[in-house]
mmCIF file of N, CA and C in Angstrom:
data_model
loop_
_atom_site.group_PDB
_atom_site.id
_atom_site.type_symbol
_atom_site.label_atom_id
_atom_site.label_comp_id
_atom_site.label_asym_id
_atom_site.label_seq_id
_atom_site.Cartn_x
_atom_site.Cartn_y
_atom_site.Cartn_z
ATOM 1 N N MET A 1 30.998 -22.263 1.095
ATOM 2 C CA MET A 1 31.254 -21.084 0.294
ATOM 3 C C MET A 1 32.484 -20.384 0.877
ATOM 4 N N LEU A 2 33.361 -19.926 0.021
ATOM 5 C CA LEU A 2 34.572 -19.249 0.461
ATOM 6 C C LEU A 2 34.234 -17.885 1.045
ATOM 7 N N PRO A 3 35.012 -17.396 2.026
ATOM 8 C CA PRO A 3 34.704 -16.106 2.649
ATOM 9 C C PRO A 3 34.620 -14.954 1.662
ATOM 10 N N ASP A 4 35.509 -14.876 0.660
ATOM 11 C CA ASP A 4 35.458 -13.749 -0.281
ATOM 12 C C ASP A 4 34.211 -13.818 -1.168
ATOM 13 N N VAL A 5 33.781 -15.017 -1.521
ATOM 14 C CA VAL A 5 32.567 -15.175 -2.317
ATOM 15 C C VAL A 5 31.354 -14.766 -1.487
ATOM 16 N N ARG A 6 31.314 -15.198 -0.221
ATOM 17 C CA ARG A 6 30.209 -14.839 0.663
ATOM 18 C C ARG A 6 30.158 -13.324 0.848
ATOM 19 N N HIS A 7 31.314 -12.679 1.031
ATOM 20 C CA HIS A 7 31.352 -11.218 1.186
ATOM 21 C C HIS A 7 30.812 -10.542 -0.064
ATOM 22 N N ARG A 8 31.230 -10.998 -1.231
ATOM 23 C CA ARG A 8 30.770 -10.405 -2.490
ATOM 24 C C ARG A 8 29.266 -10.598 -2.653
ATOM 25 N N LEU A 9 28.761 -11.775 -2.309
ATOM 26 C CA LEU A 9 27.345 -12.075 -2.439
ATOM 27 C C LEU A 9 26.519 -11.192 -1.507
ATOM 28 N N VAL A 10 26.964 -10.991 -0.280
ATOM 29 C CA VAL A 10 26.258 -10.138 0.675
ATOM 30 C C VAL A 10 26.322 -8.680 0.228
ATOM 31 N N ARG A 11 27.492 -8.231 -0.221
ATOM 32 C CA ARG A 11 27.681 -6.839 -0.585
ATOM 33 C C ARG A 11 26.902 -6.451 -1.840
ATOM 34 N N THR A 12 26.844 -7.313 -2.848
ATOM 35 C CA THR A 12 26.239 -6.934 -4.117
ATOM 36 C C THR A 12 24.988 -7.728 -4.474
ATOM 37 N N GLY A 13 24.766 -8.835 -3.788
ATOM 38 C CA GLY A 13 23.638 -9.678 -4.136
ATOM 39 C C GLY A 13 23.910 -10.574 -5.330
ATOM 40 N N ARG A 14 25.153 -10.570 -5.815
ATOM 41 C CA ARG A 14 25.521 -11.391 -6.974
ATOM 42 C C ARG A 14 26.811 -12.131 -6.686
ATOM 43 N N PRO A 15 26.932 -13.328 -7.210
ATOM 44 C CA PRO A 15 28.202 -14.032 -7.037
ATOM 45 C C PRO A 15 29.305 -13.381 -7.868
ATOM 46 N N PRO A 16 30.566 -13.670 -7.583
ATOM 47 C CA PRO A 16 31.668 -13.092 -8.354
ATOM 48 C C PRO A 16 31.510 -13.375 -9.849
ATOM 49 N N GLY A 17 31.897 -12.391 -10.665
ATOM 50 C CA GLY A 17 31.850 -12.546 -12.107
ATOM 51 C C GLY A 17 30.500 -12.215 -12.722
ATOM 52 N N HIS A 18 29.568 -11.701 -11.947
ATOM 53 C CA HIS A 18 28.235 -11.385 -12.453
ATOM 54 C C HIS A 18 27.941 -9.892 -12.342
ATOM 55 N N GLY A 19 28.804 -9.064 -12.824
ATOM 56 C CA GLY A 19 28.569 -7.622 -12.806
ATOM 57 C C GLY A 19 29.176 -6.976 -11.580
ATOM 58 N N HIS A 20 29.096 -5.679 -11.524
ATOM 59 C CA HIS A 20 29.701 -4.917 -10.440
ATOM 60 C C HIS A 20 28.625 -4.125 -9.724
ATOM 61 N N GLY A 21 28.018 -4.715 -8.755
ATOM 62 C CA GLY A 21 27.025 -4.016 -7.957
ATOM 63 C C GLY A 21 25.647 -4.009 -8.596
ATOM 64 N N PRO A 22 24.685 -3.489 -7.869
ATOM 65 C CA PRO A 22 23.311 -3.454 -8.372
ATOM 66 C C PRO A 22 23.148 -2.403 -9.465
ATOM 67 N N PRO A 23 22.110 -2.533 -10.284
ATOM 68 C CA PRO A 23 21.875 -1.519 -11.311
ATOM 69 C C PRO A 23 21.489 -0.199 -10.665
ATOM 70 N N PRO A 24 21.646 0.902 -11.371
ATOM 71 C CA PRO A 24 21.282 2.196 -10.786
ATOM 72 C C PRO A 24 19.770 2.283 -10.555
ATOM 73 N N ALA A 25 19.396 3.006 -9.526
ATOM 74 C CA ALA A 25 17.976 3.213 -9.228
ATOM 75 C C ALA A 25 17.370 4.132 -10.282
ATOM 76 N N PRO A 26 16.088 3.943 -10.604
ATOM 77 C CA PRO A 26 15.445 4.857 -11.557
ATOM 78 C C PRO A 26 15.401 6.273 -10.990
ATOM 79 N N GLU A 27 15.405 7.250 -11.867
ATOM 80 C CA GLU A 27 15.379 8.645 -11.425
ATOM 81 C C GLU A 27 14.009 9.065 -10.909
ATOM 82 N N HIS A 28 12.956 8.386 -11.325
ATOM 83 C CA HIS A 28 11.603 8.685 -10.874
ATOM 84 C C HIS A 28 10.823 7.370 -10.832
ATOM 85 N N PRO A 29 9.677 7.349 -10.171
ATOM 86 C CA PRO A 29 8.913 6.099 -10.099
ATOM 87 C C PRO A 29 8.552 5.580 -11.486
ATOM 88 N N THR A 30 8.624 4.261 -11.639
ATOM 89 C CA THR A 30 8.220 3.658 -12.899
ATOM 90 C C THR A 30 6.754 3.230 -12.857
ATOM 91 N N ARG A 31 6.238 2.968 -11.688
ATOM 92 C CA ARG A 31 4.818 2.673 -11.463
ATOM 93 C C ARG A 31 4.470 3.213 -10.076
ATOM 94 N N TYR A 32 3.194 3.426 -9.846
ATOM 95 C CA TYR A 32 2.699 3.921 -8.559
ATOM 96 C C TYR A 32 1.857 2.806 -7.944
ATOM 97 N N ALA A 33 2.286 2.301 -6.804
ATOM 98 C CA ALA A 33 1.687 1.108 -6.220
ATOM 99 C C ALA A 33 0.861 1.416 -4.975
ATOM 100 N N ALA A 34 -0.070 0.518 -4.706
ATOM 101 C CA ALA A 34 -0.876 0.569 -3.486
ATOM 102 C C ALA A 34 -1.363 -0.842 -3.200
ATOM 103 N N SER A 35 -1.720 -1.076 -1.956
ATOM 104 C CA SER A 35 -2.355 -2.337 -1.592
ATOM 105 C C SER A 35 -3.582 -2.031 -0.751
ATOM 106 N N HIS A 36 -4.540 -2.916 -0.818
ATOM 107 C CA HIS A 36 -5.764 -2.786 -0.034
ATOM 108 C C HIS A 36 -6.008 -4.114 0.663
ATOM 109 N N PHE A 37 -6.217 -4.065 1.976
ATOM 110 C CA PHE A 37 -6.561 -5.250 2.748
ATOM 111 C C PHE A 37 -8.037 -5.198 3.081
ATOM 112 N N VAL A 38 -8.755 -6.262 2.774
ATOM 113 C CA VAL A 38 -10.165 -6.359 3.115
ATOM 114 C C VAL A 38 -10.254 -6.841 4.565
ATOM 115 N N ILE A 39 -10.850 -6.027 5.416
ATOM 116 C CA ILE A 39 -11.094 -6.378 6.811
ATOM 117 C C ILE A 39 -12.608 -6.493 6.962
ATOM 118 N N SER A 40 -13.074 -7.642 7.418
ATOM 119 C CA SER A 40 -14.502 -7.924 7.425
ATOM 120 C C SER A 40 -15.084 -7.934 8.829
ATOM 121 N N ASP A 41 -16.401 -7.704 8.880
ATOM 122 C CA ASP A 41 -17.129 -7.841 10.136
ATOM 123 C C ASP A 41 -17.076 -9.300 10.578
ATOM 124 N N PRO A 42 -17.029 -9.553 11.877
ATOM 125 C CA PRO A 42 -17.034 -10.937 12.336
ATOM 126 C C PRO A 42 -18.380 -11.604 12.059
ATOM 127 N N GLY A 43 -18.344 -12.898 11.908
ATOM 128 C CA GLY A 43 -19.554 -13.675 11.681
ATOM 129 C C GLY A 43 -19.376 -14.666 10.554
ATOM 130 N N LYS A 44 -20.466 -15.347 10.211
ATOM 131 C CA LYS A 44 -20.454 -16.330 9.132
ATOM 132 C C LYS A 44 -20.473 -15.598 7.792
ATOM 133 N N VAL A 45 -19.584 -15.990 6.876
ATOM 134 C CA VAL A 45 -19.498 -15.350 5.563
ATOM 135 C C VAL A 45 -20.699 -15.764 4.720
ATOM 136 N N ILE A 46 -21.450 -14.764 4.260
ATOM 137 C CA ILE A 46 -22.601 -14.983 3.394
ATOM 138 C C ILE A 46 -22.169 -14.926 1.935
ATOM 139 N N SER A 47 -21.315 -13.947 1.587
ATOM 140 C CA SER A 47 -20.868 -13.823 0.195
ATOM 141 C C SER A 47 -19.548 -13.069 0.115
ATOM 142 N N THR A 48 -18.841 -13.335 -0.973
ATOM 143 C CA THR A 48 -17.651 -12.568 -1.344
ATOM 144 C C THR A 48 -17.984 -11.949 -2.695
ATOM 145 N N ASP A 49 -17.865 -10.639 -2.786
ATOM 146 C CA ASP A 49 -18.347 -9.920 -3.960
ATOM 147 C C ASP A 49 -17.238 -9.111 -4.631
ATOM 148 N N GLY A 50 -17.331 -9.029 -5.948
ATOM 149 C CA GLY A 50 -16.524 -8.087 -6.711
ATOM 150 C C GLY A 50 -15.189 -8.573 -7.220
ATOM 151 N N LEU A 51 -14.792 -9.791 -6.926
ATOM 152 C CA LEU A 51 -13.460 -10.237 -7.341
ATOM 153 C C LEU A 51 -13.277 -10.240 -8.863
ATOM 154 N N PRO A 52 -14.205 -10.763 -9.657
ATOM 155 C CA PRO A 52 -13.989 -10.722 -11.116
ATOM 156 C C PRO A 52 -13.848 -9.298 -11.657
ATOM 157 N N GLU A 53 -14.652 -8.384 -11.130
ATOM 158 C CA GLU A 53 -14.579 -6.991 -11.587
ATOM 159 C C GLU A 53 -13.252 -6.351 -11.212
ATOM 160 N N VAL A 54 -12.786 -6.620 -9.996
ATOM 161 C CA VAL A 54 -11.508 -6.060 -9.537
ATOM 162 C C VAL A 54 -10.362 -6.623 -10.359
ATOM 163 N N LEU A 55 -10.355 -7.929 -10.589
ATOM 164 C CA LEU A 55 -9.279 -8.537 -11.374
ATOM 165 C C LEU A 55 -9.261 -8.033 -12.815
ATOM 166 N N ALA A 56 -10.402 -7.592 -13.329
ATOM 167 C CA ALA A 56 -10.465 -7.072 -14.700
ATOM 168 C C ALA A 56 -9.944 -5.639 -14.821
ATOM 169 N N HIS A 57 -9.775 -4.959 -13.694
ATOM 170 C CA HIS A 57 -9.282 -3.569 -13.739
ATOM 171 C C HIS A 57 -7.831 -3.561 -14.213
ATOM 172 N N PRO A 58 -7.468 -2.687 -15.149
ATOM 173 C CA PRO A 58 -6.114 -2.709 -15.703
ATOM 174 C C PRO A 58 -4.995 -2.380 -14.713
ATOM 175 N N ALA A 59 -5.298 -1.701 -13.624
ATOM 176 C CA ALA A 59 -4.253 -1.356 -12.656
ATOM 177 C C ALA A 59 -4.117 -2.398 -11.544
ATOM 178 N N VAL A 60 -4.991 -3.389 -11.505
ATOM 179 C CA VAL A 60 -4.930 -4.413 -10.458
ATOM 180 C C VAL A 60 -3.995 -5.527 -10.913
ATOM 181 N N VAL A 61 -2.943 -5.740 -10.124
ATOM 182 C CA VAL A 61 -1.947 -6.764 -10.413
ATOM 183 C C VAL A 61 -2.389 -8.110 -9.847
ATOM 184 N N ASP A 62 -3.003 -8.085 -8.667
ATOM 185 C CA ASP A 62 -3.431 -9.314 -8.002
ATOM 186 C C ASP A 62 -4.544 -8.969 -7.025
ATOM 187 N N ALA A 63 -5.454 -9.905 -6.834
ATOM 188 C CA ALA A 63 -6.503 -9.759 -5.832
ATOM 189 C C ALA A 63 -7.025 -11.150 -5.501
ATOM 190 N N ALA A 64 -7.438 -11.333 -4.251
ATOM 191 C CA ALA A 64 -7.962 -12.638 -3.831
ATOM 192 C C ALA A 64 -8.686 -12.492 -2.502
ATOM 193 N N PHE A 65 -9.548 -13.456 -2.241
ATOM 194 C CA PHE A 65 -10.150 -13.611 -0.920
ATOM 195 C C PHE A 65 -9.459 -14.778 -0.227
ATOM 196 N N LYS A 66 -9.328 -14.707 1.089
ATOM 197 C CA LYS A 66 -8.766 -15.794 1.889
ATOM 198 C C LYS A 66 -9.861 -16.670 2.484
ATOM 199 N N ILE A 67 -11.104 -16.297 2.277
ATOM 200 C CA ILE A 67 -12.229 -17.009 2.864
ATOM 201 C C ILE A 67 -13.248 -17.321 1.768
ATOM 202 N N THR A 68 -14.207 -18.177 2.093
ATOM 203 C CA THR A 68 -15.291 -18.514 1.174
ATOM 204 C C THR A 68 -16.604 -18.490 1.948
ATOM 205 N N PRO A 69 -17.722 -18.371 1.253
ATOM 206 C CA PRO A 69 -19.014 -18.415 1.948
ATOM 207 C C PRO A 69 -19.131 -19.674 2.816
ATOM 208 N N GLY A 70 -19.627 -19.456 4.024
ATOM 209 C CA GLY A 70 -19.740 -20.537 5.002
ATOM 210 C C GLY A 70 -18.649 -20.487 6.053
ATOM 211 N N ASP A 71 -17.510 -19.859 5.736
ATOM 212 C CA ASP A 71 -16.442 -19.699 6.736
ATOM 213 C C ASP A 71 -16.901 -18.740 7.822
ATOM 214 N N THR A 72 -16.214 -18.767 8.955
ATOM 215 C CA THR A 72 -16.496 -17.840 10.048
ATOM 216 C C THR A 72 -15.328 -16.877 10.188
ATOM 217 N N VAL A 73 -15.640 -15.591 10.239
ATOM 218 C CA VAL A 73 -14.636 -14.544 10.424
ATOM 219 C C VAL A 73 -14.614 -14.166 11.907
ATOM 220 N N ALA A 74 -13.447 -14.247 12.506
ATOM 221 C CA ALA A 74 -13.274 -13.854 13.908
ATOM 222 C C ALA A 74 -13.104 -12.334 13.986
ATOM 223 N N PRO A 75 -13.315 -11.754 15.157
ATOM 224 C CA PRO A 75 -13.030 -10.316 15.308
ATOM 225 C C PRO A 75 -11.573 -10.030 14.933
ATOM 226 N N THR A 76 -11.349 -8.946 14.227
ATOM 227 C CA THR A 76 -10.031 -8.618 13.706
ATOM 228 C C THR A 76 -9.225 -7.819 14.718
ATOM 229 N N SER A 77 -7.983 -8.255 14.936
ATOM 230 C CA SER A 77 -7.079 -7.504 15.799
ATOM 231 C C SER A 77 -5.754 -7.209 15.106
ATOM 232 N N SER A 78 -5.611 -7.676 13.855
ATOM 233 C CA SER A 78 -4.367 -7.496 13.109
ATOM 234 C C SER A 78 -4.659 -7.544 11.615
ATOM 235 N N SER A 79 -3.843 -6.854 10.826
ATOM 236 C CA SER A 79 -4.012 -6.908 9.371
ATOM 237 C C SER A 79 -3.712 -8.300 8.824
ATOM 238 N N LEU A 80 -3.044 -9.133 9.620
ATOM 239 C CA LEU A 80 -2.803 -10.508 9.194
ATOM 240 C C LEU A 80 -4.109 -11.301 9.116
ATOM 241 N N GLN A 81 -5.159 -10.801 9.746
ATOM 242 C CA GLN A 81 -6.460 -11.464 9.729
ATOM 243 C C GLN A 81 -7.345 -10.943 8.598
ATOM 244 N N ARG A 82 -6.757 -10.278 7.628
ATOM 245 C CA ARG A 82 -7.532 -9.774 6.498
ATOM 246 C C ARG A 82 -8.216 -10.934 5.786
ATOM 247 N N THR A 83 -9.365 -10.647 5.197
ATOM 248 C CA THR A 83 -10.110 -11.676 4.488
ATOM 249 C C THR A 83 -9.885 -11.604 2.981
ATOM 250 N N GLY A 84 -9.155 -10.601 2.534
ATOM 251 C CA GLY A 84 -8.822 -10.471 1.131
ATOM 252 C C GLY A 84 -7.830 -9.355 0.909
ATOM 253 N N HIS A 85 -7.379 -9.235 -0.330
ATOM 254 C CA HIS A 85 -6.416 -8.177 -0.655
ATOM 255 C C HIS A 85 -6.491 -7.818 -2.135
ATOM 256 N N ALA A 86 -5.932 -6.679 -2.455
ATOM 257 C CA ALA A 86 -5.723 -6.277 -3.843
ATOM 258 C C ALA A 86 -4.402 -5.513 -3.922
ATOM 259 N N ILE A 87 -3.651 -5.768 -4.973
ATOM 260 C CA ILE A 87 -2.388 -5.083 -5.235
ATOM 261 C C ILE A 87 -2.566 -4.269 -6.517
ATOM 262 N N ILE A 88 -2.184 -3.006 -6.444
ATOM 263 C CA ILE A 88 -2.381 -2.076 -7.559
ATOM 264 C C ILE A 88 -1.035 -1.532 -8.014
ATOM 265 N N ALA A 89 -0.860 -1.414 -9.324
ATOM 266 C CA ALA A 89 0.301 -0.738 -9.908
ATOM 267 C C ALA A 89 -0.209 0.073 -11.103
ATOM 268 N N ALA A 90 -0.117 1.383 -11.006
ATOM 269 C CA ALA A 90 -0.666 2.276 -12.032
ATOM 270 C C ALA A 90 0.432 3.156 -12.613
ATOM 271 N N ASP A 91 0.139 3.727 -13.768
ATOM 272 C CA ASP A 91 1.117 4.582 -14.447
ATOM 273 C C ASP A 91 1.230 5.975 -13.848
ATOM 274 N N THR A 92 0.169 6.440 -13.187
ATOM 275 C CA THR A 92 0.184 7.778 -12.590
ATOM 276 C C THR A 92 -0.421 7.718 -11.185
ATOM 277 N N PRO A 93 -0.114 8.689 -10.342
ATOM 278 C CA PRO A 93 -0.741 8.723 -9.017
ATOM 279 C C PRO A 93 -2.269 8.811 -9.104
ATOM 280 N N GLU A 94 -2.767 9.531 -10.091
ATOM 281 C CA GLU A 94 -4.222 9.670 -10.246
ATOM 282 C C GLU A 94 -4.868 8.331 -10.605
ATOM 283 N N GLU A 95 -4.241 7.577 -11.500
ATOM 284 C CA GLU A 95 -4.759 6.253 -11.861
ATOM 285 C C GLU A 95 -4.724 5.315 -10.662
ATOM 286 N N ARG A 96 -3.674 5.420 -9.848
ATOM 287 C CA ARG A 96 -3.581 4.604 -8.630
ATOM 288 C C ARG A 96 -4.736 4.913 -7.697
ATOM 289 N N GLU A 97 -5.011 6.201 -7.469
ATOM 290 C CA GLU A 97 -6.084 6.582 -6.549
ATOM 291 C C GLU A 97 -7.454 6.164 -7.076
ATOM 292 N N GLU A 98 -7.653 6.270 -8.390
ATOM 293 C CA GLU A 98 -8.916 5.824 -8.984
ATOM 294 C C GLU A 98 -9.086 4.318 -8.795
ATOM 295 N N ALA A 99 -8.022 3.566 -9.053
ATOM 296 C CA ALA A 99 -8.082 2.109 -8.902
ATOM 297 C C ALA A 99 -8.324 1.719 -7.449
ATOM 298 N N LEU A 100 -7.670 2.387 -6.534
ATOM 299 C CA LEU A 100 -7.843 2.099 -5.111
ATOM 300 C C LEU A 100 -9.278 2.378 -4.671
ATOM 301 N N ALA A 101 -9.855 3.485 -5.125
ATOM 302 C CA ALA A 101 -11.251 3.796 -4.798
ATOM 303 C C ALA A 101 -12.183 2.727 -5.374
ATOM 304 N N PHE A 102 -11.920 2.296 -6.608
ATOM 305 C CA PHE A 102 -12.733 1.248 -7.229
ATOM 306 C C PHE A 102 -12.663 -0.043 -6.422
ATOM 307 N N VAL A 103 -11.461 -0.441 -6.021
ATOM 308 C CA VAL A 103 -11.287 -1.668 -5.243
ATOM 309 C C VAL A 103 -12.025 -1.564 -3.906
ATOM 310 N N ARG A 104 -11.883 -0.441 -3.220
ATOM 311 C CA ARG A 104 -12.550 -0.267 -1.921
ATOM 312 C C ARG A 104 -14.072 -0.365 -2.043
ATOM 313 N N GLU A 105 -14.623 0.125 -3.143
ATOM 314 C CA GLU A 105 -16.076 0.082 -3.350
ATOM 315 C C GLU A 105 -16.565 -1.284 -3.818
ATOM 316 N N THR A 106 -15.712 -2.047 -4.474
ATOM 317 C CA THR A 106 -16.147 -3.250 -5.180
ATOM 318 C C THR A 106 -15.842 -4.549 -4.443
ATOM 319 N N LEU A 107 -14.678 -4.660 -3.838
ATOM 320 C CA LEU A 107 -14.242 -5.905 -3.201
ATOM 321 C C LEU A 107 -14.820 -5.981 -1.790
ATOM 322 N N LYS A 108 -15.823 -6.838 -1.594
ATOM 323 C CA LYS A 108 -16.558 -6.891 -0.327
ATOM 324 C C LYS A 108 -16.729 -8.314 0.180
ATOM 325 N N VAL A 109 -16.750 -8.430 1.488
ATOM 326 C CA VAL A 109 -17.138 -9.665 2.154
ATOM 327 C C VAL A 109 -18.356 -9.337 2.995
ATOM 328 N N ARG A 110 -19.416 -10.097 2.798
ATOM 329 C CA ARG A 110 -20.636 -9.873 3.588
ATOM 330 C C ARG A 110 -20.765 -11.011 4.590
ATOM 331 N N THR A 111 -21.016 -10.621 5.837
ATOM 332 C CA THR A 111 -21.199 -11.611 6.891
ATOM 333 C C THR A 111 -22.580 -11.469 7.498
ATOM 334 N N GLU A 112 -22.997 -12.478 8.235
ATOM 335 C CA GLU A 112 -24.322 -12.425 8.868
ATOM 336 C C GLU A 112 -24.380 -11.356 9.946
ATOM 337 N N ALA A 113 -23.204 -10.894 10.417
ATOM 338 C CA ALA A 113 -23.164 -9.870 11.456
ATOM 339 C C ALA A 113 -23.305 -8.466 10.884
ATOM 340 N N GLY A 114 -23.110 -8.302 9.576
ATOM 341 C CA GLY A 114 -23.188 -6.957 8.992
ATOM 342 C C GLY A 114 -23.150 -7.022 7.488
ATOM 343 N N ALA A 115 -23.372 -5.908 6.869
ATOM 344 C CA ALA A 115 -23.412 -5.836 5.404
ATOM 345 C C ALA A 115 -22.095 -5.452 4.806
ATOM 346 N N GLY A 116 -21.044 -5.294 5.598
ATOM 347 C CA GLY A 116 -19.918 -4.565 5.038
ATOM 348 C C GLY A 116 -18.638 -5.308 4.939
ATOM 349 N N GLY A 117 -17.637 -4.642 5.449
ATOM 350 C CA GLY A 117 -16.317 -5.196 5.487
ATOM 351 C C GLY A 117 -15.548 -5.071 4.208
ATOM 352 N N GLY A 118 -15.449 -3.946 3.614
ATOM 353 C CA GLY A 118 -14.635 -3.856 2.417
ATOM 354 C C GLY A 118 -13.575 -2.955 2.605
#
């Protein structure tokens, strides 16, 4: 790649001839986002609960478990060890908070060591 092309690509994120710089930023948020990481009690996974209900929520963009019943959950020392997640994008801050509360109550991993972990 030629030096001037590389400079243009780094500076604007676009190769030469593809517009002049990035588009303007929106004046206000277009959606209100949140994420939830499921952190579970250590032990053998008995059940994963609530995923169909969470995925059906209109503000939930994505949700999944990283484990299945029968897996073993180690003690958690980092958010990278989460056993599941949900991504939320809502039209208002209030809708975001309602969706986040719903996800926290609904998306659960139950282990033999405890009843919780949501």
